[in-house]
Short mmCIF file of C-alpha atoms in Angstrom, two decimals:
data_model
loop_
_atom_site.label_atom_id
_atom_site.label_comp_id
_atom_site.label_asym_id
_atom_site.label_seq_id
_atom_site.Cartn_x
_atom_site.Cartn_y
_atom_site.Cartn_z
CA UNK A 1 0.00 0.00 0.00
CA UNK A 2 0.89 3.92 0.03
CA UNK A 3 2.24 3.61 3.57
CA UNK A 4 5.20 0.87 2.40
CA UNK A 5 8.28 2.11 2.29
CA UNK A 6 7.48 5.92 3.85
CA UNK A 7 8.60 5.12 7.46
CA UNK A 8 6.34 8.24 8.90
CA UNK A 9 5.71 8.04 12.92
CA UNK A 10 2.51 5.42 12.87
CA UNK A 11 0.35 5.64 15.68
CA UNK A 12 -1.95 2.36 15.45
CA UNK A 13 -5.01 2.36 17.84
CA UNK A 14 -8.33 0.51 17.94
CA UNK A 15 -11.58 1.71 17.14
CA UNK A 16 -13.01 3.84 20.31
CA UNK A 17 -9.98 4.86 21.49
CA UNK A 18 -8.85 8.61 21.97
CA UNK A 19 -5.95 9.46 20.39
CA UNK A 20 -3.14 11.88 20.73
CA UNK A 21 -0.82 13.37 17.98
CA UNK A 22 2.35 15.38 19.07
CA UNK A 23 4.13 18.09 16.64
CA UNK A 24 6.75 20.10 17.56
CA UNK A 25 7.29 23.50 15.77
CA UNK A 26 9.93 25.11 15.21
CA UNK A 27 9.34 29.17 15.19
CA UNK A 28 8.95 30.72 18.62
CA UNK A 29 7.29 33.73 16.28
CA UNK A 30 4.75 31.63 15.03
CA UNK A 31 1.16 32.82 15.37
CA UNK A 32 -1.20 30.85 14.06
CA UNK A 33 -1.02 26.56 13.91
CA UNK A 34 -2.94 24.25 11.74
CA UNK A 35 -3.86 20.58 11.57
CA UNK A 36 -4.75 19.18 8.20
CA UNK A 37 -6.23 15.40 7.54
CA UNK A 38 -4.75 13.96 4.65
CA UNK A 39 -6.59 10.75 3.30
CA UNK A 40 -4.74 8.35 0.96
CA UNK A 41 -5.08 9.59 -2.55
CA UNK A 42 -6.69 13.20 -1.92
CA UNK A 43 -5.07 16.80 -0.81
CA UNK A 44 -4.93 17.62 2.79
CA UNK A 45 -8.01 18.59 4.61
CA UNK A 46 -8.35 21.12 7.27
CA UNK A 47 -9.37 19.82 10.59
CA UNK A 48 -9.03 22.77 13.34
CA UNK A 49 -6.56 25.63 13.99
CA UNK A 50 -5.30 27.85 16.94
CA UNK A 51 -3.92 31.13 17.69
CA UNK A 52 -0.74 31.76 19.90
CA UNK A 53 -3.19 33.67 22.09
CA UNK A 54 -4.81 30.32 22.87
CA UNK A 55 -3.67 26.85 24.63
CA UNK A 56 -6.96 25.08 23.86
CA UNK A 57 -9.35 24.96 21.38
CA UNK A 58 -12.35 22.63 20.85
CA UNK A 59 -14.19 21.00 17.79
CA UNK A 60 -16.49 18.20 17.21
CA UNK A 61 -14.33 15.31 18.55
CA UNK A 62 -11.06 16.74 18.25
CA UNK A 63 -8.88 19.19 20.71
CA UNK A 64 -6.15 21.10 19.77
CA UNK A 65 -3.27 21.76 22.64
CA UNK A 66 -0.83 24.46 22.38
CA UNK A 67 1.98 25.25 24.87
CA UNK A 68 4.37 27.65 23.77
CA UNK A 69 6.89 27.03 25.98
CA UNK A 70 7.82 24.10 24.71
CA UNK A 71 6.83 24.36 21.27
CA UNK A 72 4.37 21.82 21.11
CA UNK A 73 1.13 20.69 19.57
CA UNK A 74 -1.32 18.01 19.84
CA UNK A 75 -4.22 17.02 18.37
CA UNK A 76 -6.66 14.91 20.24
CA UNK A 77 -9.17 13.05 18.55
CA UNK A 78 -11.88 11.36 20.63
CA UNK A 79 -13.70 7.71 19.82
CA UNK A 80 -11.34 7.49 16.68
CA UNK A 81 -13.24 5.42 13.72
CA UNK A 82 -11.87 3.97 10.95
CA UNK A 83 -12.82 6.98 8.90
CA UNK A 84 -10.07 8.91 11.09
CA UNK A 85 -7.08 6.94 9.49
CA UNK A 86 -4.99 9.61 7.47
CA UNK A 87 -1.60 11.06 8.11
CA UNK A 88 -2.36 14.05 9.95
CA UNK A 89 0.19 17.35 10.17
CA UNK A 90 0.47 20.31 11.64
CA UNK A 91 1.40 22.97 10.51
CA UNK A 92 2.99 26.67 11.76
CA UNK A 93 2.44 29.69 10.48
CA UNK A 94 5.32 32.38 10.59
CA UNK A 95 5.63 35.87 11.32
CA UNK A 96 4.66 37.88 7.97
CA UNK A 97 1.88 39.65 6.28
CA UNK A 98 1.14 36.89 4.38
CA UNK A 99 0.00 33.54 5.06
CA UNK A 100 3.33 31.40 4.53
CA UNK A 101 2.30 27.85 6.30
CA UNK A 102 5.51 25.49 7.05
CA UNK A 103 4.48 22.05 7.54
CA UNK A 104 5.31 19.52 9.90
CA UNK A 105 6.61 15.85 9.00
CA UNK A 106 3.13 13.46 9.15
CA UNK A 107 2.00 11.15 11.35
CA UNK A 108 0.04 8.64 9.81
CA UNK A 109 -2.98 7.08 12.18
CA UNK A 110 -4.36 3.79 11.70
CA UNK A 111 -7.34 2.73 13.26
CA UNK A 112 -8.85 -1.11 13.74
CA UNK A 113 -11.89 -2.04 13.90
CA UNK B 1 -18.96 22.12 -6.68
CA UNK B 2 -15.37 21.20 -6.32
CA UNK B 3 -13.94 24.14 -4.25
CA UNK B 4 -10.12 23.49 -5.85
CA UNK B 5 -9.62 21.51 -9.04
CA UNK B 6 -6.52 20.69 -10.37
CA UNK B 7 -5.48 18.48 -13.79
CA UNK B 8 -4.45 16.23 -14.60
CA UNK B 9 -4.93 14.02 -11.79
CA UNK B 10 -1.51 12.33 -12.99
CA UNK B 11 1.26 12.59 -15.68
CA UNK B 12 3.69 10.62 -16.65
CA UNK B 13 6.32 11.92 -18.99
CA UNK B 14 9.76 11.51 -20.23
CA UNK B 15 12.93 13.49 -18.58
CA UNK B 16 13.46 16.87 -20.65
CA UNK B 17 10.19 17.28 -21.62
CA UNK B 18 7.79 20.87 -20.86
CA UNK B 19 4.56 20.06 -18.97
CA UNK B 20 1.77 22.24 -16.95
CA UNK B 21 -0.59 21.63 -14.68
CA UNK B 22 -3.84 23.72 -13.84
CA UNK B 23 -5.53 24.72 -11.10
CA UNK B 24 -8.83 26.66 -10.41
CA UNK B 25 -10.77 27.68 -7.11
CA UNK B 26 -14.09 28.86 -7.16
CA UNK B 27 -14.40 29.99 -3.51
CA UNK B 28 -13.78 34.02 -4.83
CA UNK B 29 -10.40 33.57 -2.67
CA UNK B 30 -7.54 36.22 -3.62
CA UNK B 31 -4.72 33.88 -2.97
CA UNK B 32 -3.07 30.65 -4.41
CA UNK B 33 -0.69 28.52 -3.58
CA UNK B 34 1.74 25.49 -5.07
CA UNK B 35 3.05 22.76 -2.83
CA UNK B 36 5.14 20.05 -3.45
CA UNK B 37 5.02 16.66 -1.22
CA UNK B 38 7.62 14.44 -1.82
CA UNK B 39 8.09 10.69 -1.62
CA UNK B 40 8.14 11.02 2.52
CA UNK B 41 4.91 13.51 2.62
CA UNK B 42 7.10 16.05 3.15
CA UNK B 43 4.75 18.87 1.91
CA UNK B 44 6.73 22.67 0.94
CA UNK B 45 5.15 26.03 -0.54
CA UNK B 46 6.73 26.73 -3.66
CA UNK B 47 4.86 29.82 -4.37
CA UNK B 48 1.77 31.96 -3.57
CA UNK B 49 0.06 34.55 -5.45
CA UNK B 50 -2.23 37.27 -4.19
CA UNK B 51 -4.90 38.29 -6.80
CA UNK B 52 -2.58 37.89 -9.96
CA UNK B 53 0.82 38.98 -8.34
CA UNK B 54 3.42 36.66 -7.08
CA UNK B 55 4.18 37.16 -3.62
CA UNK B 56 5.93 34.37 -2.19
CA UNK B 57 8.61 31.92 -4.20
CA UNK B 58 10.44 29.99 -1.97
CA UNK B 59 13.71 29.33 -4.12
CA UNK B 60 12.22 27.25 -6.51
CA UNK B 61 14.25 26.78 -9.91
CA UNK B 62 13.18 28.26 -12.96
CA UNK B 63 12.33 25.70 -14.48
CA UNK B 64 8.89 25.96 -12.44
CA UNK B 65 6.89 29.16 -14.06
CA UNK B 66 3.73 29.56 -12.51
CA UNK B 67 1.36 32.07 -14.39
CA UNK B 68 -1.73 33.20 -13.18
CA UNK B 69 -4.62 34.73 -15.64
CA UNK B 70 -7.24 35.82 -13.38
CA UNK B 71 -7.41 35.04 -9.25
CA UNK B 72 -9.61 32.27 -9.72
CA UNK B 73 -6.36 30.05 -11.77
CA UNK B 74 -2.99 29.31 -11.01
CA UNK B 75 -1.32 26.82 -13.53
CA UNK B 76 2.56 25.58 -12.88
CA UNK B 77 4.45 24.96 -16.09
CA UNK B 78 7.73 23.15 -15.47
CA UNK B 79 10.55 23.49 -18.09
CA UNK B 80 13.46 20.71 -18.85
CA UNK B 81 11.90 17.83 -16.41
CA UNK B 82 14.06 15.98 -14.02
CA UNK B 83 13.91 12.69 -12.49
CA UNK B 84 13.57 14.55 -9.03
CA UNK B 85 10.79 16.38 -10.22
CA UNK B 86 8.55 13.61 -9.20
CA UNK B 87 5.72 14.57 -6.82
CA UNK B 88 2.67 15.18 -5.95
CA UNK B 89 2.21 19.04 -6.67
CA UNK B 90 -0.79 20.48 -4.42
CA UNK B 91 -2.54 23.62 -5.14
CA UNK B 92 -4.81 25.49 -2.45
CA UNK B 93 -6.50 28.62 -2.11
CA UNK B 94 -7.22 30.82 0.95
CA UNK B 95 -8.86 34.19 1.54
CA UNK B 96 -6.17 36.93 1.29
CA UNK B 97 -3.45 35.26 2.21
CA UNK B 98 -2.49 37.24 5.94
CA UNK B 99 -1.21 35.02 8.67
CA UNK B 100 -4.36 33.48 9.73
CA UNK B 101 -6.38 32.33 6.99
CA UNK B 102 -7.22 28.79 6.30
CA UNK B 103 -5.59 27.16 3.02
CA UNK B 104 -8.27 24.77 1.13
CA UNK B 105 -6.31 21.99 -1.35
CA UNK B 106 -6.68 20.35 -3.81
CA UNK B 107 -6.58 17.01 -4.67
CA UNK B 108 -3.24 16.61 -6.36
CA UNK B 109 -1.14 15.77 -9.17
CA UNK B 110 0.72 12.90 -9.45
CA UNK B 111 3.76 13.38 -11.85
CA UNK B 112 6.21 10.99 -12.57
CA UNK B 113 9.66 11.88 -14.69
CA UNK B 114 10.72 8.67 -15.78
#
């Protein structure tokens, strides 16, 4: 399949099970952070953002976690279904006028049923 | 209703050759963007135009022109293809284009320089 070969951090859970997917960024300036879904085949998806102003932010069964101290995201999704598995990244967002988004690596999420 | 269309979906051609790819959004954004994700998913802006004008190209060579007619297209035409010129090359769209504004893809094209 796609994933042969690409040797991305895997994070393998069963169905019903929350699950939690670190990023570290790199740009203390960084103001805004992203994560996209990207299923096998398509373009990447948006899922939920944050601003630096924020640690926390909330959608429908997925959390976002900031902490800017250490540079760190996670993205928590809640009762993860098969429909979840994707390689997910984040992404940063540095300091300019325009919107110049700087990806993270992948982590790829595969859920059992 | 696709929001970001893109073709071809894939392309295969020979080492040398010119090729382009389109893209069009019709979500009335101001800004587009090309990515390229590599063999690891490694995904990197290659350049961004605001409403016609190039504002962002993130040393790409010059082989990769990308030309943009009106603010609703954005097509890539690559000179002289190289073997490391196989991707996927990603096109998105956001609103216009300040630190903060969501980037929609999408769906890819799969070229392969053989």
């Amino acid at each position: 399949g796609e994933s042969v070969g690409l040797h991305l951090p895997t994070l393998s859970v069963q169905e019903g099970d929350n699950s939690i997917i670190n990023c570290a960024y790199s740009n203390s300036a960084s103001d805004y952070f992203i994560w996209y879904k990207q299923e096998s085949g398509k373009g990447p998806q948006f899922i939920i953002d944050i601003r630096s102003n924020m640690d926390k932010r909330q959608g429908q069964r997925v959390t976002v976690l900031l902490n800017k101290t250490v540079k760190h995201l996670s993205l928590q999704i809640a009762a993860t279904q098969p429909g979840d598995s994707a390689v997910y990244f984040c992404a940063e967002n540095r300091e300019s006028g325009y919107s110049t988004l700087t990806f993270g690596k992948g982590t790829m999420l595969l859920v059992s049923p | 209703d696709t929001a970001v269309s893109q073709t071809p979906k894939y392309l295969v051609t020979q080492m040398g050759n010119d090729k382009s790819i389109k893209c069009e959004q019709n979500l009335g954004h101001d800004t587009m963007y090309w990515y390229k994700q590599d063999s690891k998913k490694f995904l990197k802006i290659m350049f961004s135009y605001n409403n016609k004008e190039l504002i962002i190209n993130e040393t790409v060579p010059n082989r990769f022109s990308p030309k943009s007619p009106d603010k609703a297209h954005l097509n890539l035409h690559i000179n002289s293809l190289e073997l490391g010129d196989s991707a996927v090359y990603f096109c998105a769209s956001s609103r216009p284009g300040l630190a903060g504004e969501t980037q929609y893809f999408g769906p890819g094209t799969r070229l392969l320089v053989l």
